[in-house]
Amino acid sequence: MEMINAVNLKKYYVTDTYEVHALDGVSLSAEDGEFLAIIGTSGSGKTTLLNLLGGLDVPTSGGVWIRGNSLKDMDKEERTIFRRRNIGFVFQQYNLVPVLSVYENIVLPLRLDGAEIDGEFLEEIVSLLGLDDKLERLPETLSGGQQQRAAIARALLVKPAILLCDEPTGNLDSATSMEVTGLLKSCAQRFHQTVLVVTHQEEVAQLADRIIRLEDGRIHRQDGQICEEDGGQSDGGSGKEQEL
């Protein structure tokens, strides 16, 4: 089943003196349960693409369909509700509330939404991520890898169809990075979720089912093949991304 379908996505930023092509015609799709890595140098469009796929931003042109639902046809409130119920996010910064315990951080989105907590599913996630004995601790008492696991658990608990991860291993050492990436892949397989990971780390990307490489706001390669549609060429010096 096709979970994500993005067609000819463009995101331009216009100022009085120049135009920035953050994304310049990106099309991609992802299937149910697929684990994708999006890789590229700083300014290649990775974060912009993830924001558009997650409905955090709107494209200048083109469209995104999630489970057949068009994000561009939703108003801001509808997108917010749809995003909360269908898409989970994991960022480089763990974004844990420091005064709340690990357990309270994990269940916070559901409590804010007034939704019921699935205790059995929570137990399964916590066990998978190795947080069983960390639930009553405050985030500051955990290592970076443990805090990122708590952030992943928080994202997974809402049972999203899609998990979007923006440099989730950026603050971790190499060994922990591989461990966290392996856990993300295990979650995709176990819970039948589509996972997209933005990364600049080649070793992290190699764990994915498919690698999408961006250059200057365009897809340059997929699965190691140069895209013929643009030959890896950009349209000049305007195509540098402003990281959002």
Coordinates of C-alpha atoms in Angstrom, one line a residue:
M1 CA 0.0 0.0 0.0
E2 CA 1.3 3.4 -0.9
M3 CA 1.6 5.5 2.2
I4 CA 3.3 8.7 0.9
N5 CA 3.1 10.2 -2.5
A6 CA 4.8 13.5 -3.2
V7 CA 4.5 15.0 -6.7
N8 CA 6.7 17.8 -8.1
L9 CA 7.3 19.5 -4.7
K10 CA 8.7 23.0 -5.0
K11 CA 9.5 25.4 -2.1
Y12 CA 10.8 28.8 -3.0
Y13 CA 11.7 31.7 -0.7
V14 CA 11.6 35.1 -2.4
T15 CA 13.3 38.2 -1.0
D16 CA 13.9 41.7 -2.6
T17 CA 17.2 40.6 -4.0
Y18 CA 17.1 36.9 -4.7
E19 CA 15.1 33.7 -4.8
V20 CA 16.0 30.6 -2.9
H21 CA 15.0 27.2 -4.4
A22 CA 14.9 25.1 -1.2
L23 CA 13.2 22.3 -3.2
D24 CA 13.0 22.3 -6.9
G25 CA 10.7 19.6 -8.2
V26 CA 11.0 16.6 -5.9
S27 CA 8.7 13.5 -6.5
L28 CA 8.8 10.4 -4.4
S29 CA 6.6 7.7 -2.9
A30 CA 6.9 5.3 0.0
E31 CA 5.1 2.1 0.8
D32 CA 3.6 0.8 4.0
G33 CA 6.4 -0.4 6.3
E34 CA 9.2 1.0 4.2
F35 CA 12.3 2.4 5.8
L36 CA 13.8 5.3 3.8
A37 CA 16.9 7.4 4.3
I38 CA 17.1 10.9 2.9
I39 CA 20.7 12.0 2.7
G40 CA 22.5 15.1 1.4
T41 CA 24.9 17.9 2.5
S42 CA 23.7 20.9 4.5
G43 CA 21.5 23.1 2.3
S44 CA 20.4 20.2 0.0
G45 CA 16.8 20.4 1.0
K46 CA 16.5 17.5 3.4
T47 CA 14.7 19.3 6.3
T48 CA 12.5 21.3 3.9
L49 CA 11.4 18.0 2.3
L50 CA 10.6 16.4 5.6
N51 CA 8.6 19.5 6.8
L52 CA 6.5 19.3 3.6
L53 CA 5.9 15.6 3.9
G54 CA 4.8 16.0 7.5
G55 CA 2.5 19.0 6.8
L56 CA 4.6 21.3 9.0
D57 CA 5.0 23.6 5.9
V58 CA 3.2 24.0 2.6
P59 CA 4.8 23.8 -0.8
T60 CA 5.0 26.7 -3.3
S61 CA 3.7 24.2 -5.8
G62 CA 3.2 20.4 -6.0
G63 CA 1.4 18.2 -3.6
V64 CA 1.7 15.6 -0.9
W65 CA -0.8 12.7 -0.3
I66 CA -0.7 10.6 2.9
R67 CA -2.8 7.5 2.7
G68 CA -4.6 9.1 -0.3
N69 CA -5.4 12.3 1.7
S70 CA -4.2 15.5 0.0
L71 CA -2.5 17.8 2.6
K72 CA -2.8 20.8 0.3
D73 CA -6.6 20.5 0.3
M74 CA -6.8 20.7 4.1
D75 CA -6.9 24.0 6.0
K76 CA -4.4 24.7 8.8
E77 CA -6.6 23.2 11.5
E78 CA -7.4 20.1 9.5
R79 CA -3.7 19.5 8.8
T80 CA -2.9 19.8 12.4
I81 CA -5.5 17.2 13.4
F82 CA -4.5 14.9 10.6
R83 CA -0.8 15.3 11.5
R84 CA -1.4 14.5 15.1
R85 CA -3.3 11.3 14.3
N86 CA -1.2 10.0 11.5
I87 CA 2.4 11.3 11.7
G88 CA 5.0 11.0 14.4
F89 CA 8.1 13.2 14.6
V90 CA 11.6 12.5 16.1
F91 CA 14.1 15.4 16.0
Q92 CA 17.8 15.8 16.7
Q93 CA 16.8 17.7 19.8
Y94 CA 15.0 15.3 22.0
N95 CA 12.4 18.0 23.1
L96 CA 11.6 16.2 26.4
V97 CA 10.0 18.3 29.1
P98 CA 12.7 18.4 31.8
V99 CA 10.4 18.5 34.8
L100 CA 8.4 15.5 33.7
S101 CA 9.4 11.9 34.2
V102 CA 10.2 9.7 31.2
Y103 CA 6.8 8.1 31.5
E104 CA 5.1 11.4 31.7
N105 CA 7.0 12.6 28.6
I106 CA 6.0 9.5 26.6
V107 CA 2.3 9.8 27.3
L108 CA 2.1 13.6 27.1
P109 CA 0.8 13.8 23.5
L110 CA -2.0 11.4 24.3
R111 CA -3.0 13.2 27.4
L112 CA -3.0 16.6 25.6
D113 CA -5.2 15.1 23.0
G114 CA -7.5 13.6 25.6
A115 CA -6.9 10.1 24.2
E116 CA -6.8 6.8 26.0
I117 CA -3.4 5.3 26.8
D118 CA -3.0 1.8 25.5
G119 CA -1.1 0.3 28.4
E120 CA -0.3 -3.0 26.7
F121 CA 1.1 -1.2 23.6
L122 CA 3.1 1.2 25.9
E123 CA 4.6 -1.7 27.7
E124 CA 5.6 -3.3 24.4
I125 CA 7.3 -0.1 23.2
V126 CA 9.1 0.6 26.4
S127 CA 10.4 -3.0 26.5
L128 CA 11.5 -2.8 22.8
L129 CA 13.4 0.4 23.5
G130 CA 14.9 -0.8 26.8
L131 CA 13.3 1.9 28.9
D132 CA 11.6 -0.4 31.4
D133 CA 13.7 0.7 34.4
K134 CA 13.9 4.4 33.3
L135 CA 10.2 5.5 33.4
E136 CA 10.3 7.3 36.7
R137 CA 13.6 9.1 36.0
L138 CA 13.9 12.7 34.8
P139 CA 15.4 13.3 31.3
E140 CA 18.5 14.9 32.6
T141 CA 19.5 11.7 34.4
L142 CA 19.6 9.8 31.1
S143 CA 22.3 9.5 28.5
G144 CA 21.7 11.1 25.0
G145 CA 20.8 7.7 23.5
Q146 CA 18.3 7.0 26.3
Q147 CA 16.7 10.4 25.8
Q148 CA 16.4 9.8 22.1
R149 CA 14.7 6.4 22.9
A150 CA 12.2 8.2 25.1
A151 CA 11.5 10.6 22.2
I152 CA 11.0 7.7 19.9
A153 CA 8.7 6.0 22.4
R154 CA 6.6 9.2 22.6
A155 CA 6.3 9.3 18.8
L156 CA 5.4 5.6 18.5
L157 CA 2.7 5.6 21.3
V158 CA 0.2 7.6 19.2
K159 CA 0.5 4.8 16.6
P160 CA 1.3 6.9 13.6
A161 CA 1.2 5.5 10.1
I162 CA 4.4 7.5 9.3
L163 CA 7.4 8.3 11.4
L164 CA 9.5 11.3 10.2
C165 CA 13.0 11.6 11.8
D166 CA 15.1 14.7 11.3
E167 CA 18.8 13.9 12.1
P168 CA 17.7 11.7 15.1
T169 CA 21.3 10.6 15.6
G170 CA 22.9 14.0 15.2
N171 CA 23.8 14.4 18.9
L172 CA 24.9 10.8 19.4
D173 CA 28.2 9.0 19.1
S174 CA 28.7 6.5 16.2
A175 CA 27.9 3.3 18.2
T176 CA 24.7 4.8 19.7
S177 CA 23.7 6.2 16.3
M178 CA 23.7 2.8 14.8
E179 CA 21.8 1.4 17.8
V180 CA 19.1 4.0 17.6
T181 CA 18.8 3.6 13.8
G182 CA 18.5 -0.2 14.2
L183 CA 15.7 0.4 16.7
L184 CA 13.9 2.7 14.2
K185 CA 14.1 0.0 11.6
S186 CA 12.8 -2.6 14.0
C187 CA 9.9 -0.4 14.9
A188 CA 9.0 0.0 11.2
Q189 CA 9.0 -3.7 10.7
R190 CA 7.2 -4.6 14.0
F191 CA 4.5 -1.9 13.9
H192 CA 4.2 -1.7 10.0
Q193 CA 5.1 1.9 9.9
T194 CA 6.7 3.9 7.1
V195 CA 9.8 5.6 8.5
L196 CA 11.8 8.4 6.8
V197 CA 15.1 9.4 8.3
V198 CA 17.0 12.5 7.3
T199 CA 20.7 12.1 8.0
H200 CA 24.1 13.2 6.8
Q201 CA 25.6 10.0 8.1
E202 CA 26.3 7.4 5.4
E203 CA 26.5 4.5 7.8
V204 CA 23.1 5.3 9.1
A205 CA 21.6 5.6 5.6
Q206 CA 23.0 2.2 4.7
L207 CA 20.6 0.5 7.1
A208 CA 17.6 1.8 5.1
D209 CA 15.6 -0.1 2.5
R210 CA 16.1 2.7 0.1
I211 CA 18.3 5.8 0.0
I212 CA 17.3 9.1 -1.6
R213 CA 20.1 11.5 -2.2
L214 CA 19.4 15.3 -2.5
E215 CA 21.5 17.9 -4.1
D216 CA 20.5 21.6 -4.5
G217 CA 16.8 20.8 -3.8
R218 CA 16.5 18.0 -6.3
I219 CA 16.8 14.2 -6.1
H220 CA 20.2 13.3 -7.5
R221 CA 20.2 9.6 -6.8
Q222 CA 17.9 6.9 -5.6
D223 CA 19.4 3.5 -4.7
G224 CA 22.7 4.6 -6.2
Q225 CA 21.4 5.6 -9.6
I226 CA 21.8 9.1 -11.0
C227 CA 18.3 10.5 -11.9
E228 CA 18.1 11.1 -15.6
E229 CA 15.5 13.8 -15.3
D230 CA 17.9 16.4 -14.2
G231 CA 21.3 14.6 -14.5
G232 CA 22.1 15.8 -11.0
Q233 CA 22.2 19.4 -12.2
S234 CA 20.7 22.4 -10.4
D235 CA 19.5 25.7 -12.0
G236 CA 22.4 27.8 -10.8
G237 CA 23.4 29.5 -7.6
S238 CA 19.9 30.1 -6.3
G239 CA 19.2 26.7 -5.0
K240 CA 20.5 26.7 -1.5
E241 CA 18.3 25.7 1.4
Q242 CA 17.5 27.7 4.4
E243 CA 17.2 25.1 7.2
L244 CA 13.9 25.4 8.9

